[in-house]
mmCIF file of C-alpha atoms in Angstrom:
data_model
loop_
_atom_site.group_PDB
_atom_site.id
_atom_site.type_symbol
_atom_site.label_atom_id
_atom_site.label_comp_id
_atom_site.label_asym_id
_atom_site.label_seq_id
_atom_site.Cartn_x
_atom_site.Cartn_y
_atom_site.Cartn_z
ATOM 1 C CA MET A 1 93.867 90.045 85.871
ATOM 2 C CA ASN A 2 92.150 93.228 84.734
ATOM 3 C CA HIS A 3 95.053 95.598 85.271
ATOM 4 C CA LYS A 4 97.430 96.925 82.659
ATOM 5 C CA VAL A 5 100.815 95.251 82.260
ATOM 6 C CA VAL A 6 103.713 97.519 81.293
ATOM 7 C CA ARG A 7 106.384 95.412 79.661
ATOM 8 C CA PRO A 8 110.150 95.992 79.440
ATOM 9 C CA GLY A 9 110.856 98.604 76.784
ATOM 10 C CA GLY A 10 108.073 100.804 78.149
ATOM 11 C CA THR A 11 108.735 104.083 79.955
ATOM 12 C CA ILE A 12 108.277 104.596 83.684
ATOM 13 C CA GLY A 13 107.758 108.209 84.730
ATOM 14 C CA ILE A 14 109.000 109.206 88.182
ATOM 15 C CA LEU A 15 107.796 112.322 89.956
ATOM 16 C CA GLY A 16 110.768 113.428 92.038
ATOM 17 C CA GLY A 17 114.450 113.029 91.311
ATOM 18 C CA GLY A 18 116.037 112.326 94.697
ATOM 19 C CA GLN A 19 117.752 109.182 95.898
ATOM 20 C CA LEU A 20 114.576 107.106 96.068
ATOM 21 C CA GLY A 21 113.823 108.001 92.449
ATOM 22 C CA ARG A 22 117.396 107.097 91.550
ATOM 23 C CA MET A 23 117.131 103.658 93.153
ATOM 24 C CA MET A 24 113.750 103.071 91.516
ATOM 25 C CA ALA A 25 115.302 104.007 88.181
ATOM 26 C CA VAL A 26 118.270 101.647 88.650
ATOM 27 C CA ALA A 27 115.877 98.769 89.400
ATOM 28 C CA ALA A 28 113.724 99.687 86.395
ATOM 29 C CA LYS A 29 116.714 99.954 84.059
ATOM 30 C CA HIS A 30 118.025 96.534 85.027
ATOM 31 C CA MET A 31 114.585 95.137 84.171
ATOM 32 C CA GLY A 32 114.725 96.753 80.719
ATOM 33 C CA TYR A 33 112.521 99.826 81.167
ATOM 34 C CA ARG A 34 113.173 103.374 80.094
ATOM 35 C CA VAL A 35 112.892 106.076 82.739
ATOM 36 C CA ALA A 36 111.692 109.689 82.630
ATOM 37 C CA VAL A 37 111.896 111.942 85.687
ATOM 38 C CA LEU A 38 110.267 115.269 86.515
ATOM 39 C CA ASP A 39 112.279 117.332 88.994
ATOM 40 C CA PRO A 40 113.248 121.022 89.185
ATOM 41 C CA THR A 41 116.900 120.371 90.093
ATOM 42 C CA GLU A 42 119.511 120.170 87.362
ATOM 43 C CA ASP A 43 121.530 116.899 87.434
ATOM 44 C CA CYS A 44 119.483 115.547 90.339
ATOM 45 C CA PRO A 45 120.286 111.994 91.522
ATOM 46 C CA CYS A 46 117.598 110.309 89.416
ATOM 47 C CA ALA A 47 118.364 112.366 86.306
ATOM 48 C CA GLN A 48 121.914 110.967 86.357
ATOM 49 C CA VAL A 49 120.583 107.483 85.504
ATOM 50 C CA ALA A 50 117.321 108.338 83.684
ATOM 51 C CA ASP A 51 116.748 108.519 79.928
ATOM 52 C CA THR A 52 114.775 111.778 80.088
ATOM 53 C CA HIS A 53 114.769 114.646 82.581
ATOM 54 C CA ILE A 54 111.920 117.152 82.493
ATOM 55 C CA GLN A 55 113.305 120.004 84.565
ATOM 56 C CA ALA A 56 110.299 121.786 86.024
ATOM 57 C CA ALA A 57 108.467 122.461 89.281
ATOM 58 C CA PHE A 58 106.401 119.618 90.741
ATOM 59 C CA ASP A 59 103.188 121.632 90.363
ATOM 60 C CA ASP A 60 103.887 122.571 86.734
ATOM 61 C CA VAL A 61 100.811 121.120 85.000
ATOM 62 C CA GLU A 62 102.279 121.523 81.509
ATOM 63 C CA ALA A 63 105.399 119.598 82.522
ATOM 64 C CA ALA A 64 103.228 116.958 84.216
ATOM 65 C CA GLU A 65 101.251 116.511 81.006
ATOM 66 C CA GLN A 66 104.541 116.109 79.131
ATOM 67 C CA LEU A 67 105.619 113.392 81.581
ATOM 68 C CA SER A 68 102.262 111.679 81.194
ATOM 69 C CA GLU A 69 102.514 111.722 77.402
ATOM 70 C CA ILE A 70 105.891 109.984 77.284
ATOM 71 C CA SER A 71 105.246 107.517 80.134
ATOM 72 C CA ASP A 72 103.381 104.230 80.135
ATOM 73 C CA VAL A 73 103.084 104.299 83.918
ATOM 74 C CA ILE A 74 103.946 106.906 86.559
ATOM 75 C CA THR A 75 105.066 106.684 90.188
ATOM 76 C CA TYR A 76 106.410 109.116 92.773
ATOM 77 C CA GLU A 77 109.405 109.008 95.098
ATOM 78 C CA PHE A 78 108.086 111.181 97.927
ATOM 79 C CA GLU A 79 104.658 112.049 99.271
ATOM 80 C CA ASN A 80 104.754 115.851 99.325
ATOM 81 C CA VAL A 81 103.908 116.188 95.651
ATOM 82 C CA ASP A 82 101.128 118.304 94.194
ATOM 83 C CA LEU A 83 97.812 116.477 94.593
ATOM 84 C CA GLU A 84 96.312 118.038 91.476
ATOM 85 C CA VAL A 85 99.218 116.722 89.409
ATOM 86 C CA ALA A 86 98.745 113.265 90.950
ATOM 87 C CA ARG A 87 95.030 113.376 90.112
ATOM 88 C CA LEU A 88 95.918 114.332 86.536
ATOM 89 C CA PHE A 89 98.038 111.185 86.249
ATOM 90 C CA GLU A 90 95.245 109.149 87.825
ATOM 91 C CA GLU A 91 92.676 110.499 85.358
ATOM 92 C CA ASN A 92 95.036 109.545 82.530
ATOM 93 C CA GLU A 93 95.163 106.003 83.987
ATOM 94 C CA LYS A 94 98.919 106.303 84.438
ATOM 95 C CA LEU A 95 99.092 106.176 88.277
ATOM 96 C CA PRO A 96 98.290 102.675 89.607
ATOM 97 C CA GLN A 97 98.997 103.868 93.164
ATOM 98 C CA GLY A 98 96.229 106.442 92.867
ATOM 99 C CA ALA A 99 96.122 109.834 94.557
ATOM 100 C CA TYR A 100 94.344 108.744 97.745
ATOM 101 C CA SER A 101 97.428 107.344 99.488
ATOM 102 C CA LEU A 102 99.145 110.676 98.832
ATOM 103 C CA GLU A 103 96.176 112.590 100.211
ATOM 104 C CA VAL A 104 96.315 110.536 103.415
ATOM 105 C CA THR A 105 100.067 110.547 103.985
ATOM 106 C CA GLN A 106 100.364 114.277 103.277
ATOM 107 C CA ASN A 107 98.166 114.954 106.310
ATOM 108 C CA ARG A 108 99.037 113.610 109.758
ATOM 109 C CA GLU A 109 95.443 113.852 110.959
ATOM 110 C CA LYS A 110 94.186 111.749 108.052
ATOM 111 C CA GLU A 111 96.964 109.227 108.707
ATOM 112 C CA LYS A 112 95.773 108.819 112.267
ATOM 113 C CA GLN A 113 92.136 108.584 111.199
ATOM 114 C CA VAL A 114 92.895 105.850 108.658
ATOM 115 C CA ALA A 115 94.892 103.870 111.230
ATOM 116 C CA VAL A 116 92.156 104.142 113.870
ATOM 117 C CA ALA A 117 89.450 103.222 111.342
ATOM 118 C CA ALA A 118 91.493 100.106 110.533
ATOM 119 C CA GLY A 119 91.348 99.144 114.230
ATOM 120 C CA LEU A 120 94.958 100.097 115.034
ATOM 121 C CA SER A 121 96.438 101.950 118.009
ATOM 122 C CA VAL A 122 98.048 105.393 117.709
ATOM 123 C CA PRO A 123 99.523 107.744 120.323
ATOM 124 C CA ASP A 124 96.882 110.032 121.826
ATOM 125 C CA TYR A 125 96.539 113.228 119.756
ATOM 126 C CA GLU A 126 94.573 116.415 119.122
ATOM 127 C CA ILE A 127 94.436 118.923 116.256
ATOM 128 C CA ILE A 128 95.085 122.570 117.194
ATOM 129 C CA THR A 129 95.472 125.947 115.455
ATOM 130 C CA THR A 130 96.474 128.266 118.312
ATOM 131 C CA VAL A 131 98.673 128.288 121.420
ATOM 132 C CA GLU A 132 95.487 128.482 123.522
ATOM 133 C CA GLU A 133 94.183 125.271 121.941
ATOM 134 C CA LEU A 134 97.602 123.702 122.505
ATOM 135 C CA THR A 135 97.359 124.536 126.220
ATOM 136 C CA ASP A 136 93.925 122.889 126.411
ATOM 137 C CA ALA A 137 95.170 119.818 124.516
ATOM 138 C CA LEU A 138 98.104 119.383 126.876
ATOM 139 C CA GLU A 139 95.787 119.405 129.886
ATOM 140 C CA ARG A 140 94.285 116.219 128.506
ATOM 141 C CA ILE A 141 97.307 114.597 126.811
ATOM 142 C CA GLY A 142 99.887 115.597 129.422
ATOM 143 C CA TYR A 143 103.673 116.035 129.206
ATOM 144 C CA PRO A 144 105.860 115.139 127.450
ATOM 145 C CA ALA A 145 104.224 115.735 124.092
ATOM 146 C CA VAL A 146 105.229 116.768 120.607
ATOM 147 C CA VAL A 147 103.544 119.292 118.342
ATOM 148 C CA LYS A 148 104.012 118.866 114.586
ATOM 149 C CA THR A 149 102.920 120.673 111.463
ATOM 150 C CA ILE A 150 99.927 118.858 109.977
ATOM 151 C CA SER A 151 101.831 118.324 106.729
ATOM 152 C CA GLY A 152 105.408 118.440 105.517
ATOM 153 C CA GLY A 153 108.413 118.029 107.770
ATOM 154 C CA TYR A 154 110.933 115.202 107.880
ATOM 155 C CA ASP A 155 114.052 114.193 109.830
ATOM 156 C CA GLY A 156 112.818 116.120 112.858
ATOM 157 C CA LYS A 157 111.922 119.275 110.927
ATOM 158 C CA GLY A 158 108.461 120.718 111.517
ATOM 159 C CA GLN A 159 108.088 119.542 115.101
ATOM 160 C CA TRP A 160 108.570 120.836 118.651
ATOM 161 C CA LYS A 161 108.913 118.691 121.774
ATOM 162 C CA LEU A 162 107.158 119.907 124.899
ATOM 163 C CA ASP A 163 108.651 118.591 128.138
ATOM 164 C CA ASP A 164 106.963 120.927 130.602
ATOM 165 C CA GLU A 165 105.157 124.253 130.995
ATOM 166 C CA GLU A 166 108.390 126.151 130.389
ATOM 167 C CA SER A 167 108.674 124.675 126.890
ATOM 168 C CA LEU A 168 105.002 125.510 126.352
ATOM 169 C CA ASN A 169 105.807 129.166 127.014
ATOM 170 C CA LYS A 170 108.172 129.068 124.024
ATOM 171 C CA ALA A 171 105.713 127.302 121.713
ATOM 172 C CA ASP A 172 104.544 130.552 120.124
ATOM 173 C CA SER A 173 107.911 130.684 118.341
ATOM 174 C CA PHE A 174 106.845 127.498 116.523
ATOM 175 C CA ILE A 175 103.073 127.871 116.186
ATOM 176 C CA ARG A 176 101.762 130.443 113.739
ATOM 177 C CA ASN A 177 98.118 131.468 114.027
ATOM 178 C CA GLY A 178 96.202 130.245 111.002
ATOM 179 C CA GLY A 179 98.303 127.107 110.713
ATOM 180 C CA THR A 180 97.107 123.630 111.648
ATOM 181 C CA TYR A 181 99.123 121.363 113.946
ATOM 182 C CA ILE A 182 98.840 117.962 115.549
ATOM 183 C CA VAL A 183 99.730 117.465 119.221
ATOM 184 C CA GLU A 184 100.754 113.909 120.073
ATOM 185 C CA GLN A 185 101.474 112.101 123.296
ATOM 186 C CA TRP A 186 105.229 111.435 123.600
ATOM 187 C CA LEU A 187 104.983 107.696 123.929
ATOM 188 C CA ALA A 188 107.414 105.821 126.170
ATOM 189 C CA PHE A 189 108.397 102.908 123.920
ATOM 190 C CA ASP A 190 110.882 100.046 123.873
ATOM 191 C CA LEU A 191 111.984 100.438 120.265
ATOM 192 C CA GLU A 192 110.951 101.748 116.856
ATOM 193 C CA ILE A 193 110.316 99.415 113.958
ATOM 194 C CA SER A 194 109.183 99.711 110.384
ATOM 195 C CA GLN A 195 107.325 97.235 108.242
ATOM 196 C CA VAL A 196 108.084 97.702 104.564
ATOM 197 C CA PHE A 197 105.820 95.742 102.234
ATOM 198 C CA THR A 198 104.660 95.670 98.632
ATOM 199 C CA ARG A 199 101.113 95.155 97.423
ATOM 200 C CA GLY A 200 100.450 94.212 93.834
ATOM 201 C CA GLN A 201 97.569 95.373 91.688
ATOM 202 C CA ASP A 202 96.014 91.948 92.298
ATOM 203 C CA GLY A 203 95.953 92.607 96.069
ATOM 204 C CA LYS A 204 98.714 90.152 96.948
ATOM 205 C CA ILE A 205 101.181 91.363 99.609
ATOM 206 C CA THR A 206 104.822 90.498 100.267
ATOM 207 C CA TYR A 207 106.467 91.548 103.523
ATOM 208 C CA PHE A 208 110.105 92.442 103.995
ATOM 209 C CA PRO A 209 111.606 91.594 107.406
ATOM 210 C CA VAL A 210 110.558 93.852 110.270
ATOM 211 C CA ALA A 211 113.378 96.376 110.690
ATOM 212 C CA GLU A 212 114.533 98.063 113.888
ATOM 213 C CA ASN A 213 115.343 101.754 113.511
ATOM 214 C CA ILE A 214 117.799 103.796 115.557
ATOM 215 C CA HIS A 215 117.687 107.580 115.237
ATOM 216 C CA LYS A 216 120.233 110.254 116.097
ATOM 217 C CA ASN A 217 119.054 113.869 116.302
ATOM 218 C CA HIS A 218 115.717 112.856 114.738
ATOM 219 C CA ILE A 219 117.447 111.429 111.639
ATOM 220 C CA LEU A 220 117.479 107.716 110.897
ATOM 221 C CA HIS A 221 121.014 106.569 111.676
ATOM 222 C CA GLU A 222 120.841 102.798 111.492
ATOM 223 C CA THR A 223 118.381 100.106 110.411
ATOM 224 C CA ARG A 224 118.933 96.613 111.836
ATOM 225 C CA VAL A 225 117.538 93.281 110.657
ATOM 226 C CA PRO A 226 116.368 91.163 112.315
ATOM 227 C CA ALA A 227 114.648 93.518 114.743
ATOM 228 C CA THR A 228 114.771 92.508 118.396
ATOM 229 C CA VAL A 229 111.084 91.606 118.484
ATOM 230 C CA ASN A 230 109.275 88.331 118.982
ATOM 231 C CA GLY A 231 106.924 86.541 116.638
ATOM 232 C CA ILE A 232 103.880 88.181 118.223
ATOM 233 C CA ILE A 233 105.108 91.677 117.287
ATOM 234 C CA THR A 234 106.036 90.546 113.775
ATOM 235 C CA GLU A 235 102.573 89.090 113.291
ATOM 236 C CA LYS A 236 100.925 92.251 114.654
ATOM 237 C CA ALA A 237 103.044 94.458 112.378
ATOM 238 C CA GLN A 238 102.056 92.460 109.307
ATOM 239 C CA GLU A 239 98.401 92.399 110.305
ATOM 240 C CA ALA A 240 98.504 96.168 110.832
ATOM 241 C CA VAL A 241 99.961 97.000 107.434
ATOM 242 C CA LYS A 242 97.624 94.531 105.737
ATOM 243 C CA ALA A 243 94.653 96.347 107.287
ATOM 244 C CA VAL A 244 96.037 99.735 106.222
ATOM 245 C CA SER A 245 96.875 98.558 102.697
ATOM 246 C CA GLU A 246 93.420 97.116 102.111
ATOM 247 C CA SER A 247 91.610 100.157 103.505
ATOM 248 C CA MET A 248 93.645 102.449 101.231
ATOM 249 C CA ASP A 249 93.882 100.038 98.263
ATOM 250 C CA ILE A 250 97.658 100.413 98.203
ATOM 251 C CA VAL A 251 99.672 99.514 95.097
ATOM 252 C CA GLY A 252 103.458 99.367 95.244
ATOM 253 C CA THR A 253 105.977 99.481 98.070
ATOM 254 C CA PHE A 254 104.773 101.187 101.236
ATOM 255 C CA ALA A 255 106.222 101.597 104.737
ATOM 256 C CA VAL A 256 104.630 101.975 108.155
ATOM 257 C CA GLU A 257 106.737 103.125 111.119
ATOM 258 C CA MET A 258 105.619 101.891 114.535
ATOM 259 C CA PHE A 259 106.477 102.152 118.201
ATOM 260 C CA VAL A 260 106.748 98.925 120.210
ATOM 261 C CA ARG A 261 105.855 98.906 123.886
ATOM 262 C CA GLY A 262 105.763 95.485 125.497
ATOM 263 C CA GLU A 263 103.715 93.362 123.131
ATOM 264 C CA GLU A 264 101.730 96.281 121.727
ATOM 265 C CA ILE A 265 102.401 98.365 118.621
ATOM 266 C CA TYR A 266 101.386 101.967 117.895
ATOM 267 C CA ILE A 267 101.298 103.418 114.382
ATOM 268 C CA ASN A 268 103.602 106.430 114.047
ATOM 269 C CA GLU A 269 103.906 107.452 110.399
ATOM 270 C CA MET A 270 103.293 106.069 106.915
ATOM 271 C CA ALA A 271 105.213 106.474 103.660
ATOM 272 C CA PRO A 272 103.447 105.617 100.366
ATOM 273 C CA ARG A 273 106.667 104.626 98.570
ATOM 274 C CA PRO A 274 109.989 102.853 99.226
ATOM 275 C CA HIS A 275 111.523 103.929 102.510
ATOM 276 C CA ASN A 276 114.942 104.730 103.975
ATOM 277 C CA SER A 277 114.551 101.822 106.402
ATOM 278 C CA GLY A 278 114.101 99.435 103.468
ATOM 279 C CA HIS A 279 117.439 100.148 101.777
ATOM 280 C CA PHE A 280 118.942 97.000 103.315
ATOM 281 C CA THR A 281 116.769 94.969 100.929
ATOM 282 C CA ILE A 282 119.039 95.805 97.982
ATOM 283 C CA GLU A 283 121.824 93.527 99.230
ATOM 284 C CA ALA A 284 120.116 91.513 101.962
ATOM 285 C CA CYS A 285 117.109 90.208 100.011
ATOM 286 C CA ASN A 286 116.688 88.341 96.745
ATOM 287 C CA VAL A 287 114.471 91.217 95.564
ATOM 288 C CA SER A 288 114.754 94.829 96.717
ATOM 289 C CA GLN A 289 111.956 97.122 97.809
ATOM 290 C CA PHE A 290 112.603 99.057 94.583
ATOM 291 C CA GLU A 291 112.361 96.139 92.157
ATOM 292 C CA GLN A 292 109.264 94.891 93.954
ATOM 293 C CA HIS A 293 107.768 98.395 93.599
ATOM 294 C CA ILE A 294 108.497 98.477 89.860
ATOM 295 C CA ARG A 295 106.942 95.041 89.467
ATOM 296 C CA ALA A 296 103.799 96.185 91.301
ATOM 297 C CA ILE A 297 103.189 99.373 89.325
ATOM 298 C CA CYS A 298 103.908 97.546 86.054
ATOM 299 C CA GLY A 299 101.377 94.825 86.841
ATOM 300 C CA LEU A 300 103.928 92.026 87.202
ATOM 301 C CA PRO A 301 103.724 89.297 89.876
ATOM 302 C CA LEU A 302 105.638 90.002 93.069
ATOM 303 C CA ILE A 303 108.585 87.795 94.011
ATOM 304 C CA THR A 304 108.599 85.684 97.173
ATOM 305 C CA ILE A 305 111.119 87.282 99.545
ATOM 306 C CA HIS A 306 114.162 85.498 100.963
ATOM 307 C CA THR A 307 116.609 87.307 103.242
ATOM 308 C CA PHE A 308 120.163 87.048 104.576
ATOM 309 C CA PRO A 309 120.328 86.152 108.285
ATOM 310 C CA ALA A 310 121.314 89.695 109.289
ATOM 311 C CA ALA A 311 121.888 93.162 107.839
ATOM 312 C CA VAL A 312 122.597 96.691 109.012
ATOM 313 C CA MET A 313 122.097 99.853 106.962
ATOM 314 C CA VAL A 314 123.817 103.070 108.111
ATOM 315 C CA ASN A 315 122.983 106.455 106.595
ATOM 316 C CA VAL A 316 125.888 108.530 105.301
ATOM 317 C CA LEU A 317 125.250 112.187 106.094
ATOM 318 C CA GLY A 318 127.179 115.123 104.699
ATOM 319 C CA LYS A 319 129.388 115.273 107.786
ATOM 320 C CA HIS A 320 130.364 111.611 107.294
ATOM 321 C CA ARG A 321 130.809 111.477 103.531
ATOM 322 C CA ASN A 322 134.451 112.582 103.228
ATOM 323 C CA ILE A 323 135.445 110.363 106.177
ATOM 324 C CA LEU A 324 134.096 107.401 104.229
ATOM 325 C CA ILE A 325 135.040 108.307 100.645
ATOM 326 C CA ASP A 326 138.601 109.366 101.412
ATOM 327 C CA LYS A 327 139.414 105.985 102.994
ATOM 328 C CA LEU A 328 137.070 103.744 101.040
ATOM 329 C CA GLU A 329 139.825 101.315 100.045
ATOM 330 C CA TYR A 330 140.457 100.462 103.707
ATOM 331 C CA TYR A 331 136.898 99.438 104.535
ATOM 332 C CA GLN A 332 135.936 95.779 104.439
ATOM 333 C CA GLY A 333 132.458 94.393 103.880
ATOM 334 C CA LEU A 334 130.677 97.676 103.130
ATOM 335 C CA HIS A 335 128.239 98.036 100.242
ATOM 336 C CA LEU A 336 128.346 101.742 99.375
ATOM 337 C CA HIS A 337 125.498 103.698 97.795
ATOM 338 C CA ASP A 338 126.386 107.304 96.984
ATOM 339 C CA TYR A 339 123.399 109.348 95.826
ATOM 340 C CA GLY A 340 125.256 111.764 93.575
ATOM 341 C CA LYS A 341 124.010 114.892 95.325
ATOM 342 C CA LYS A 342 126.014 117.989 94.467
ATOM 343 C CA GLU A 343 125.392 120.079 97.571
ATOM 344 C CA VAL A 344 126.866 118.631 100.748
ATOM 345 C CA ARG A 345 125.233 119.703 104.023
ATOM 346 C CA ALA A 346 126.144 118.360 107.453
ATOM 347 C CA ASN A 347 122.868 116.518 108.106
ATOM 348 C CA ARG A 348 121.846 115.846 104.514
ATOM 349 C CA LYS A 349 121.554 112.203 103.492
ATOM 350 C CA MET A 350 124.313 111.747 100.911
ATOM 351 C CA GLY A 351 124.276 107.955 100.725
ATOM 352 C CA HIS A 352 124.218 104.812 102.817
ATOM 353 C CA VAL A 353 126.251 101.697 103.498
ATOM 354 C CA THR A 354 124.913 98.205 104.102
ATOM 355 C CA ILE A 355 126.697 95.308 105.796
ATOM 356 C CA ILE A 356 125.291 91.800 105.615
ATOM 357 C CA GLY A 357 126.361 88.774 107.637
ATOM 358 C CA SER A 358 125.425 85.650 109.530
ATOM 359 C CA ASP A 359 124.320 87.577 112.641
ATOM 360 C CA LEU A 360 124.194 91.100 114.062
ATOM 361 C CA GLU A 361 127.154 90.452 116.368
ATOM 362 C CA GLU A 362 129.387 89.788 113.365
ATOM 363 C CA ILE A 363 128.129 92.952 111.646
ATOM 364 C CA ASP A 364 128.597 95.085 114.759
ATOM 365 C CA GLN A 365 132.222 93.943 114.877
ATOM 366 C CA ILE A 366 132.723 95.160 111.294
ATOM 367 C CA ILE A 367 131.056 98.474 112.189
ATOM 368 C CA GLU A 368 133.305 98.911 115.219
ATOM 369 C CA GLU A 369 136.495 98.042 113.315
ATOM 370 C CA ALA A 370 135.540 100.526 110.589
ATOM 371 C CA GLN A 371 134.712 103.078 113.333
ATOM 372 C CA ILE A 372 131.308 103.676 111.787
ATOM 373 C CA HIS A 373 129.929 103.418 115.332
ATOM 374 C CA LEU A 374 131.544 106.826 115.992
ATOM 375 C CA TRP A 375 129.448 108.590 113.354
#
């Protein structure tokens, strides 16, 4: 091994203090590491469990240098971080993940290009900058389609669905001249899945179970394991992420979201860090996506994954939180994760619950009895 090993007692720096940073920090703390976080928000979720909080903007180079000085290794909890700051960490040999995976996943066109170069299928797409170019693109792609900002956006933000010419006539309310957008074919699919995996600095990969994702109003509502896919799809999903991970030299936990149609898969989006659809791993696997990530960036061997027969993760949004918290003592079989966010908004992810069991039918019965199915 020619990579650096960071041993317990060392400090892990985390860029971003949201819930993913918090869960990384919890995993790191239980392994004996100290944690420093850089985030502009006072008392952010990660800061509540970290040893040090540098409260500054993500593009504050002075604050980034401070984080680098006190950290033995650095990671990030979301992809929309400042690339120059990431390159600073890389130059200081503190960022095993490198800046390239951020560069790719910050740009939807580059994501598609990487997937295609790896021999994978993606929905048909074009890059446009004006409504006129959008009209031309739709003549080739057809309806329905979706136009998205080339970067940023999550949980349905930063995108506009086009069902017909009437919706095209309203597109100028979304498209701003000078901006860059991606127009994608609205693929008719059977289900959405995600493959969360971890790749160590030695190139070895461990795969978590393929998860089936159910969205409501463009926000992930429920992740179900096992996904209702056959062995062919599972094998294709693992082959796909292996190709992506090797082409990008991934280190750490990474997620690829895919559409399944028949026995074919299409790459949708990538996330260069632990993912919402991998939260079930905390209770349902012998090692979570977060611990496996910490092991990877610290140069430790990854753990062989074993999983409960079935698990369901349900996101707790702001509009659900009081329903759950106020009657928590009456719920049976729910593992609660509350993120400690101060501001409650209706569609903001405030936490999640996970239920594990012998099969999905048993779990669905628990969900129905707890009336979580009404959320």
